[in-house]
CSV table of C-alpha atoms and ligand atoms in Angstrom, one decimal:
chain,number,residue,atom,x,y,z
N,1,MET,CA,-0.6,-4.9,-4.0
N,2,LYS,CA,2.9,-3.1,-4.2
N,3,ILE,CA,4.2,-0.7,-1.9
N,4,GLY,CA,7.2,1.2,-2.3
N,5,ILE,CA,9.1,2.0,1.4
N,6,ILE,CA,10.9,5.3,1.2
N,7,GLY,CA,12.5,7.8,3.7
N,8,PRO,CA,15.5,9.6,4.7
N,9,GLN,CA,18.6,7.8,5.1
N,10,LEU,CA,19.2,5.9,8.2
N,11,SER,CA,15.4,6.1,9.2
N,12,GLY,CA,15.4,2.4,9.2
N,13,LYS,CA,13.8,1.5,6.2
N,14,THR,CA,15.6,-1.6,5.6
N,15,THR,CA,15.0,-2.6,9.5
N,16,ILE,CA,11.1,-2.2,8.5
N,17,PHE,CA,11.4,-3.9,5.3
N,18,ASN,CA,12.9,-6.7,7.4
N,19,ALA,CA,10.1,-6.7,9.8
N,20,LEU,CA,7.4,-6.8,7.1
N,21,THR,CA,8.5,-9.4,5.1
N,22,SER,CA,11.0,-11.6,7.2
N,23,ALA,CA,13.9,-11.1,5.3
N,24,HIS,CA,17.5,-10.5,6.4
N,25,ALA,CA,18.4,-7.6,4.2
N,26,LYS,CA,21.7,-5.5,5.5
N,27,THR,CA,20.8,-2.6,7.7
N,28,SER,CA,23.6,-0.2,8.5
N,29,GLU,CA,24.6,2.2,11.1
N,30,VAL,CA,26.5,4.6,8.5
N,31,PHE,CA,24.8,5.4,5.2
N,32,ALA,CA,26.0,2.5,2.6
N,33,HIS,CA,25.7,1.7,-0.9
N,34,LYS,CA,22.2,1.7,-1.6
N,35,GLU,CA,20.5,-1.6,-2.8
N,36,LEU,CA,17.3,-2.1,-3.7
N,37,ASN,CA,15.4,-4.9,-1.6
N,38,ARG,CA,12.1,-6.8,-2.6
N,39,GLY,CA,9.9,-9.1,-0.6
N,40,VAL,CA,6.3,-10.5,-1.2
N,41,VAL,CA,4.4,-11.2,2.0
N,42,LYS,CA,1.3,-13.3,2.4
N,43,VAL,CA,-1.5,-11.5,4.1
N,44,PRO,CA,-2.3,-13.3,7.6
N,45,HIS,CA,-6.0,-13.6,7.6
N,46,PRO,CA,-7.3,-15.9,10.5
N,47,LYS,CA,-10.5,-16.5,8.7
N,48,LEU,CA,-9.1,-17.7,5.4
N,49,LEU,CA,-7.6,-20.9,7.4
N,50,LYS,CA,-10.8,-21.6,9.1
N,51,LEU,CA,-12.6,-21.6,5.7
N,52,ALA,CA,-10.0,-23.5,4.5
N,53,GLU,CA,-10.8,-26.2,6.9
N,54,LEU,CA,-14.4,-26.8,5.6
N,55,TYR,CA,-13.0,-27.4,1.9
N,56,THR,CA,-9.4,-29.0,2.8
N,57,PRO,CA,-8.3,-27.7,-0.6
N,58,LYS,CA,-5.3,-28.4,-2.2
N,59,LYS,CA,-4.2,-25.0,-2.4
N,60,ILE,CA,-4.5,-22.1,0.2
N,61,THR,CA,-3.7,-18.6,-1.4
N,62,PRO,CA,-3.7,-15.5,0.6
N,63,ILE,CA,-3.4,-12.0,-0.9
N,64,GLU,CA,-0.3,-11.0,-1.4
N,65,VAL,CA,1.4,-7.7,-1.0
N,66,GLU,CA,4.9,-6.6,-2.5
N,67,TYR,CA,7.3,-4.4,-0.7
N,68,ILE,CA,10.1,-2.5,-2.2
N,69,ASP,CA,12.9,-1.3,-0.1
N,70,VAL,CA,14.0,1.7,-2.5
N,71,ALA,CA,16.2,4.6,-1.7
N,72,GLY,CA,17.1,7.0,-4.3
N,73,LEU,CA,15.3,9.9,-3.1
N,74,VAL,CA,16.7,13.1,-4.3
N,75,SER,CA,18.0,13.9,-0.7
N,76,GLU,CA,19.7,10.6,-0.7
N,77,THR,CA,21.0,10.1,-3.9
N,78,LYS,CA,24.3,11.4,-4.6
N,79,GLU,CA,25.1,10.2,-8.2
N,80,LYS,CA,22.3,11.9,-10.4
N,81,LYS,CA,22.7,8.8,-12.9
N,82,SER,CA,21.2,6.2,-10.5
N,83,GLU,CA,18.1,8.4,-9.9
N,84,GLY,CA,16.1,7.3,-13.2
N,85,GLU,CA,16.6,3.5,-12.3
N,86,PHE,CA,15.1,4.1,-8.3
N,87,PHE,CA,12.4,6.3,-9.4
N,88,ALA,CA,11.3,3.5,-12.1
N,89,HIS,CA,10.8,1.5,-9.5
N,90,LEU,CA,8.7,3.9,-7.2
N,91,HIS,CA,6.5,4.5,-10.2
N,92,GLU,CA,5.1,1.0,-10.2
N,93,VAL,CA,4.0,1.0,-6.4
N,94,ASP,CA,0.3,1.2,-5.0
N,95,ALA,CA,1.1,3.2,-2.1
N,96,LEU,CA,4.4,4.6,-0.7
N,97,ALA,CA,5.4,3.9,2.9
N,98,ALA,CA,7.5,6.9,4.4
N,99,VAL,CA,10.0,5.8,7.1
N,100,ILE,CA,10.4,8.6,9.4
N,101,ARG,CA,12.7,8.4,12.3
N,102,THR,CA,11.6,9.1,15.7
N,103,PHE,CA,13.9,6.6,17.7
N,104,LYS,CA,17.4,7.7,19.3
N,105,LYS,CA,20.5,5.9,18.7
N,106,GLU,CA,23.5,7.9,19.2
N,107,SER,CA,25.7,5.5,17.0
N,108,VAL,CA,23.4,6.1,14.3
N,109,VAL,CA,23.9,9.9,13.3
N,110,HIS,CA,20.9,11.4,11.7
N,111,PRO,CA,21.8,13.0,8.3
N,112,CYS,CA,20.3,16.5,9.2
N,113,GLY,CA,22.1,16.3,12.9
N,114,SER,CA,19.0,16.1,14.8
N,115,ILE,CA,15.9,14.2,15.3
N,116,ASN,CA,12.7,16.0,14.0
N,117,PRO,CA,10.1,13.9,12.2
N,118,GLN,CA,8.2,16.8,11.1
N,119,ARG,CA,11.1,18.4,9.3
N,120,ASP,CA,12.0,15.0,7.5
N,121,LEU,CA,8.4,14.3,6.4
N,122,GLU,CA,8.3,17.9,5.0
N,123,ASN,CA,11.7,17.2,3.1
N,124,LEU,CA,10.5,14.0,1.8
N,125,TYR,CA,7.3,15.6,0.4
N,126,THR,CA,9.6,18.4,-1.2
N,127,ASP,CA,11.4,15.2,-2.9
N,128,LEU,CA,8.1,13.6,-4.1
N,129,ILE,CA,7.1,17.0,-5.4
N,130,ILE,CA,10.6,17.8,-6.8
N,131,ILE,CA,10.4,14.5,-9.1
N,132,ASP,CA,6.8,15.0,-10.1
N,133,LEU,CA,7.6,18.6,-11.1
N,134,ASP,CA,10.3,16.9,-13.4
N,135,ILE,CA,8.0,14.8,-15.1
N,136,ALA,CA,5.4,17.5,-15.7
N,137,ASP,CA,7.8,20.0,-16.8
N,138,LYS,CA,9.4,17.7,-19.6
N,139,ARG,CA,6.0,16.8,-21.0
N,140,VAL,CA,5.0,20.8,-20.6
N,141,SER,CA,7.9,21.9,-22.8
N,142,LYS,CA,7.3,18.7,-25.3
N,143,LEU,CA,4.0,19.8,-25.6
N,144,GLU,CA,4.2,23.4,-25.9
N,145,ARG,CA,6.5,22.7,-28.9
N,146,THR,CA,4.0,20.1,-30.8
N,147,VAL,CA,1.0,22.5,-30.2
N,148,LYS,CA,2.5,24.9,-32.0
N,149,LEU,CA,3.5,23.0,-34.8
N,150,LYS,CA,-0.1,20.9,-35.2
N,151,LYS,CA,-2.9,22.1,-33.8
N,152,SER,CA,-4.3,18.9,-31.6
N,153,GLU,CA,-7.0,19.4,-29.4
N,154,GLU,CA,-6.1,16.5,-27.4
N,155,GLU,CA,-2.6,17.5,-26.9
N,156,GLN,CA,-4.0,21.0,-26.0
N,157,ARG,CA,-6.3,19.6,-23.5
N,158,GLU,CA,-3.1,17.5,-22.1
N,159,LEU,CA,-0.9,20.6,-22.1
N,160,GLU,CA,-3.7,22.6,-19.8
N,161,ILE,CA,-3.9,19.7,-17.4
N,162,LEU,CA,0.0,19.3,-16.8
N,163,LYS,CA,-0.1,22.9,-16.4
N,164,LYS,CA,-2.7,22.9,-13.9
N,165,CYS,CA,-0.6,20.1,-12.0
N,166,LYS,CA,2.5,21.9,-12.4
N,167,THR,CA,1.2,25.2,-10.7
N,168,SER,CA,0.0,23.3,-7.7
N,169,LEU,CA,3.2,21.3,-7.3
N,170,GLU,CA,4.9,24.6,-7.6
N,171,GLN,CA,3.1,25.5,-4.3
N,172,GLY,CA,3.9,22.7,-3.0
N,173,ILE,CA,0.6,20.8,-2.9
N,174,PHE,CA,0.5,17.2,-3.8
N,175,LEU,CA,-1.5,16.1,-6.6
N,176,SER,CA,-3.8,13.7,-4.7
N,177,GLU,CA,-5.2,16.7,-3.1
N,178,LEU,CA,-6.5,18.3,-6.2
N,179,GLN,CA,-9.9,17.3,-7.8
N,180,PHE,CA,-9.5,15.8,-11.4
N,181,PRO,CA,-12.7,14.7,-13.4
N,182,ALA,CA,-12.3,10.9,-14.3
N,183,GLU,CA,-11.3,11.3,-17.6
N,184,GLU,CA,-8.3,13.6,-16.7
N,185,GLU,CA,-7.2,11.2,-13.7
N,186,LYS,CA,-6.8,8.6,-16.3
N,187,LEU,CA,-4.7,10.5,-18.5
N,188,LEU,CA,-2.6,11.5,-15.6
N,189,ARG,CA,-2.3,7.7,-14.2
N,190,GLY,CA,0.0,7.3,-17.5
N,191,PHE,CA,2.6,9.7,-15.9
N,192,CYS,CA,2.9,7.5,-12.6
N,193,PHE,CA,3.1,10.8,-10.5
N,194,LEU,CA,4.3,9.9,-7.0
N,195,THR,CA,2.3,12.5,-5.2
N,196,LEU,CA,-0.8,11.0,-6.6
N,197,LYS,CA,-0.1,7.9,-4.5
N,198,PRO,CA,-1.3,7.4,-1.2
N,199,VAL,CA,1.0,8.0,1.8
N,200,LEU,CA,1.6,5.8,4.9
N,201,VAL,CA,3.7,7.2,7.4
N,202,ILE,CA,6.0,4.8,9.4
N,203,LEU,CA,7.0,6.6,12.6
N,204,ASN,CA,9.9,4.4,13.4
N,205,ILE,CA,9.8,4.7,17.1
N,206,GLY,CA,12.3,3.6,19.9
N,207,GLU,CA,11.2,0.8,22.4
N,208,GLU,CA,10.4,3.4,25.1
N,209,ASP,CA,7.8,4.9,23.2
N,210,ILE,CA,6.0,1.5,22.2
N,211,ARG,CA,3.3,1.8,24.9
N,212,THR,CA,2.4,5.5,23.7
N,213,ALA,CA,2.6,5.0,20.1
N,214,GLN,CA,-1.2,5.4,19.9
N,215,ASN,CA,-0.9,8.9,21.4
N,216,LEU,CA,2.0,9.9,18.8
N,217,GLU,CA,-0.1,8.4,15.9
N,218,LYS,CA,-2.9,10.8,17.0
N,219,GLU,CA,-0.6,13.7,17.3
N,220,PHE,CA,1.1,13.3,14.1
N,221,GLU,CA,-2.1,12.6,12.1
N,222,LYS,CA,-3.0,16.1,12.9
N,223,ASN,CA,-0.8,17.3,10.7
N,224,LEU,CA,-1.5,15.4,7.6
N,225,LYS,CA,-4.8,17.3,6.3
N,226,THR,CA,-6.1,14.4,3.8
N,227,LYS,CA,-7.2,11.1,4.0
N,228,ARG,CA,-4.8,9.9,1.4
N,229,LYS,CA,-2.2,9.9,4.1
N,230,MET,CA,-2.4,7.8,7.3
N,231,VAL,CA,-0.1,7.1,10.0
N,232,VAL,CA,1.3,4.0,11.9
N,233,ALA,CA,3.9,4.2,14.7
N,234,LEU,CA,6.3,1.0,15.0
N,235,CYS,CA,9.6,0.0,16.7
N,236,GLY,CA,11.4,-1.2,13.9
N,237,GLU,CA,14.4,-2.9,15.8
N,238,ILE,CA,12.0,-4.4,17.8
N,239,GLU,CA,9.5,-5.5,15.2
N,240,MET,CA,12.7,-7.1,13.1
N,241,GLU,CA,13.8,-9.2,16.3
N,242,LEU,CA,10.1,-10.4,16.7
N,243,ILE,CA,9.6,-11.6,13.3
N,244,GLN,CA,12.7,-14.0,13.7
N,245,LEU,CA,10.9,-15.7,16.7
N,246,GLU,CA,9.1,-18.9,16.1
N,247,GLU,CA,5.3,-18.0,16.4
N,248,ASN,CA,4.7,-19.4,19.7
N,249,ASP,CA,7.5,-17.4,21.2
N,250,ARG,CA,6.4,-14.2,19.8
N,251,ILE,CA,3.3,-13.9,22.0
N,252,PRO,CA,4.8,-13.5,25.5
N,253,PHE,CA,7.1,-11.1,24.1
N,254,MET,CA,4.7,-9.0,22.3
N,255,GLN,CA,2.6,-9.0,25.8
N,256,ASP,CA,5.9,-8.0,27.8
N,257,LEU,CA,6.3,-5.1,25.4
N,258,GLY,CA,2.7,-4.2,25.3
N,259,LEU,CA,2.2,-5.0,21.4
N,260,GLU,CA,-1.3,-5.8,20.4
N,261,LYS,CA,-0.6,-6.6,16.8
N,262,SER,CA,2.5,-6.9,14.8
N,263,ALA,CA,4.1,-4.4,12.7
N,264,LEU,CA,2.9,-6.8,9.3
N,265,ASN,CA,-0.6,-6.9,10.9
N,266,LYS,CA,-0.7,-2.9,11.5
N,267,VAL,CA,0.8,-2.0,8.3
N,268,ILE,CA,-1.4,-4.3,6.2
N,269,GLU,CA,-4.8,-3.1,8.2
N,270,THR,CA,-4.0,0.7,7.5
N,271,SER,CA,-2.7,0.0,4.0
N,272,PHE,CA,-5.9,-1.4,3.2
N,273,LYS,CA,-7.7,1.5,4.7
N,274,LEU,CA,-5.5,3.9,2.9
N,275,LEU,CA,-6.3,2.2,-0.5
N,276,ASP,CA,-9.8,1.5,0.3
N,277,LEU,CA,-9.6,-2.2,-0.2
N,278,ILE,CA,-11.8,-4.8,1.1
N,279,THR,CA,-11.4,-8.6,0.9
N,280,PHE,CA,-13.4,-11.4,-0.6
N,281,PHE,CA,-12.9,-15.1,-0.5
N,282,THR,CA,-13.4,-17.8,-3.2
N,283,ALA,CA,-13.8,-21.5,-1.9
N,284,ASN,CA,-13.8,-24.7,-3.7
N,285,GLN,CA,-12.1,-28.3,-2.9
N,286,ASN,CA,-9.0,-26.9,-5.4
N,287,GLU,CA,-8.5,-24.0,-4.1
N,288,VAL,CA,-9.4,-21.5,-0.9
N,289,ARG,CA,-8.3,-17.9,-2.1
N,290,ALA,CA,-8.6,-14.5,-0.4
N,291,TRP,CA,-8.6,-11.2,-2.8
N,292,ALA,CA,-8.3,-7.4,-2.3
N,293,ILE,CA,-10.6,-5.3,-4.2
N,294,LYS,CA,-11.7,-1.7,-4.1
N,295,ARG,CA,-14.5,-0.9,-1.8
N,296,GLY,CA,-17.5,-0.2,-3.6
N,297,SER,CA,-17.0,-2.5,-6.6
N,298,THR,CA,-19.6,-4.7,-8.1
N,299,ALA,CA,-19.8,-8.4,-8.3
N,300,LEU,CA,-18.7,-8.3,-12.4
N,301,LYS,CA,-15.3,-6.4,-11.3
N,302,ALA,CA,-14.9,-9.0,-8.7
N,303,ALA,CA,-15.3,-11.8,-11.5
N,304,GLY,CA,-13.0,-10.0,-13.2
N,305,THR,CA,-10.4,-10.0,-10.4
N,306,VAL,CA,-10.6,-13.7,-10.5
N,307,HIS,CA,-10.6,-14.4,-14.1
N,308,SER,CA,-11.5,-12.5,-17.0
N,309,ASP,CA,-13.7,-15.3,-18.6
N,310,MET,CA,-15.8,-15.2,-15.2
N,311,GLU,CA,-16.4,-11.4,-16.1
N,312,LYS,CA,-17.2,-12.3,-19.5
N,313,GLY,CA,-19.6,-15.0,-19.1
N,314,PHE,CA,-21.1,-14.0,-15.8
N,315,ILE,CA,-24.5,-15.3,-14.7
N,316,LYS,CA,-24.7,-14.8,-11.0
N,317,ALA,CA,-22.9,-14.6,-7.9
N,318,GLU,CA,-23.7,-16.7,-4.9
N,319,VAL,CA,-22.8,-14.5,-2.1
N,320,VAL,CA,-22.7,-15.7,1.7
N,321,THR,CA,-20.5,-13.5,4.6
N,322,ILE,CA,-17.6,-15.9,5.9
N,323,ASP,CA,-19.1,-15.5,9.1
N,324,LYS,CA,-22.3,-17.3,8.4
N,325,LEU,CA,-20.3,-20.1,6.5
N,326,LEU,CA,-18.2,-20.9,8.9
N,327,GLN,CA,-21.4,-20.5,11.4
N,328,TYR,CA,-23.4,-23.1,9.4
N,329,GLY,CA,-20.4,-25.2,7.9
N,330,SER,CA,-21.5,-25.5,4.5
N,331,THR,CA,-22.9,-23.3,1.9
N,332,HIS,CA,-25.9,-25.9,1.6
N,333,LYS,CA,-26.8,-25.3,5.3
N,334,ALA,CA,-26.1,-21.7,4.7
N,335,LYS,CA,-28.5,-21.5,1.9
N,336,GLU,CA,-31.0,-23.3,3.8
N,337,LYS,CA,-31.1,-20.9,6.4
N,338,GLY,CA,-31.3,-18.1,3.7
N,339,GLU,CA,-28.2,-16.8,4.2
N,340,LEU,CA,-26.5,-17.7,0.9
N,341,LYS,CA,-27.9,-15.0,-1.3
N,342,LEU,CA,-28.0,-14.7,-5.3
N,343,GLU,CA,-26.9,-11.8,-6.7
N,344,GLY,CA,-26.5,-9.9,-9.8
N,345,LYS,CA,-23.5,-8.2,-11.8
N,346,ASP,CA,-24.3,-5.0,-10.1
N,347,TYR,CA,-24.4,-6.2,-6.4
N,348,ILE,CA,-21.6,-4.4,-4.4
N,349,VAL,CA,-19.5,-6.8,-3.1
N,350,GLN,CA,-18.8,-6.3,1.0
N,351,ASP,CA,-16.0,-6.9,3.2
N,352,GLU,CA,-15.6,-10.7,4.1
N,353,ASP,CA,-18.1,-12.1,1.4
N,354,VAL,CA,-17.3,-15.4,0.0
N,355,ILE,CA,-18.4,-15.6,-3.6
N,356,LEU,CA,-19.4,-18.3,-5.9
N,357,PHE,CA,-19.4,-17.1,-9.5
N,358,ARG,CA,-21.7,-18.7,-12.1
N,359,PHE,CA,-20.3,-18.2,-15.5
N,360,ASN,CA,-20.5,-19.6,-19.2
N,361,VAL,CA,-17.4,-20.1,-20.7
Q,401,GDP,N1,17.2,2.1,18.4
Q,401,GDP,C1,16.7,1.5,17.4
Q,401,GDP,N2,17.4,1.6,16.3
Q,401,GDP,C2,16.8,1.2,14.9
Q,401,GDP,C3,15.5,1.2,14.7
Q,401,GDP,N3,15.4,0.9,13.5
Q,401,GDP,C4,16.7,1.1,12.7
Q,401,GDP,N4,17.6,1.4,13.7
Q,401,GDP,C5,19.0,1.2,13.3
Q,401,GDP,O1,19.2,2.5,12.6
Q,401,GDP,C6,20.0,2.0,11.5
Q,401,GDP,C7,19.6,2.3,10.3
Q,401,GDP,O2,18.9,1.4,9.7
Q,401,GDP,P1,18.6,1.3,8.4
Q,401,GDP,O3,17.4,0.1,8.5
Q,401,GDP,O4,19.5,0.4,7.4
Q,401,GDP,O5,18.3,2.2,7.8
Q,401,GDP,P2,17.7,2.7,6.0
Q,401,GDP,O6,19.1,3.9,5.8
Q,401,GDP,O7,16.5,3.6,6.2
Q,401,GDP,O8,17.9,1.6,5.3
Q,401,GDP,C8,20.6,0.7,11.8
Q,401,GDP,O9,21.9,0.7,12.7
Q,401,GDP,C9,19.2,-0.1,12.7
Q,401,GDP,O10,19.8,-1.0,13.5
Q,401,GDP,C10,14.7,1.4,15.9
Q,401,GDP,O11,13.4,1.3,15.7
Q,401,GDP,N5,15.3,1.6,17.0
Q,402,MG,MG1,18.5,0.7,3.8
């Protein structure tokens, strides 16, 4: 899973990137030359380690999330020529994390002169819409020329779909808010439109607002009409300091501050909800591993996630919930208790299933 961190200048993108990835990327009080930061995070899942205790595997592999801290939106890019390069990085992500400042700090001057999160978010949305409009525009002009020359039904159809996109973007409507039949959605995927991606709004709050973060989230959520957008409020600066502490020192600090979860846990949890993902596990003496998959996926799809051979040669899936497996201590015992189920390819994978795939090669 890849998430692109975007937002206005000096909203705390790099600070939050550091808080999430334990990196030490340079933050700045004034708008500096932008650079791209990339970091991979291993998603902490306490049950994965418990599962590993049962198998003592050679390898424990958590789910990985890659964060890209990328500036380069219209309002942040002074030099036009670098735009393409930065946008290309955004097109590859599964979701956007929009960092919006609410923290007050005099030494950091807001590029618009005042703190106004709603305005910043609107501006950011406009930036995303402008980028998508540009993509749609270019393709529409090209298609208009080619369909005149040769009457291709396929291209005519594409033109209609893109015109529909254009109209909606011109009205300020995100493409994620439109309904597309599966076939059109597939076509649109090729364009990597930014407004088709789910958005996680990260409110970068001041330390004084940590205890009321939940109220802020709720208040802000009211303005995000659709399910494809969600909000978390966190204090980037504090979270960055916390992540740099030893794990044992972290907990008393968090309790002091009134923090129940780390920024990483909060962001991951919300990202999973936003992308409608669940976790399943595979386990043997070689490797105990967690995987992310879309909610509602079949056992066959899950097999394909692990290995294409498993999908091709799929026979059966042996499934047990991780809680039952941990309770009984082995698949053998779970089976005796009737908790290990034999499922076919159409079985819908449930969150925290442990799956053993039976397959032919
Ligand atoms: N007080 C406070 N300052 C912050 C917070 N997050 C970021 N900053 C400061 O805001 C400035 C800009 O942060 P940076 O992460 O470089 O912003 P970017 O331009 O969006 O990447 C830096 O001086 C940070 O120390 C926060 O949560 N609280
Ligand atoms: Mg930065």
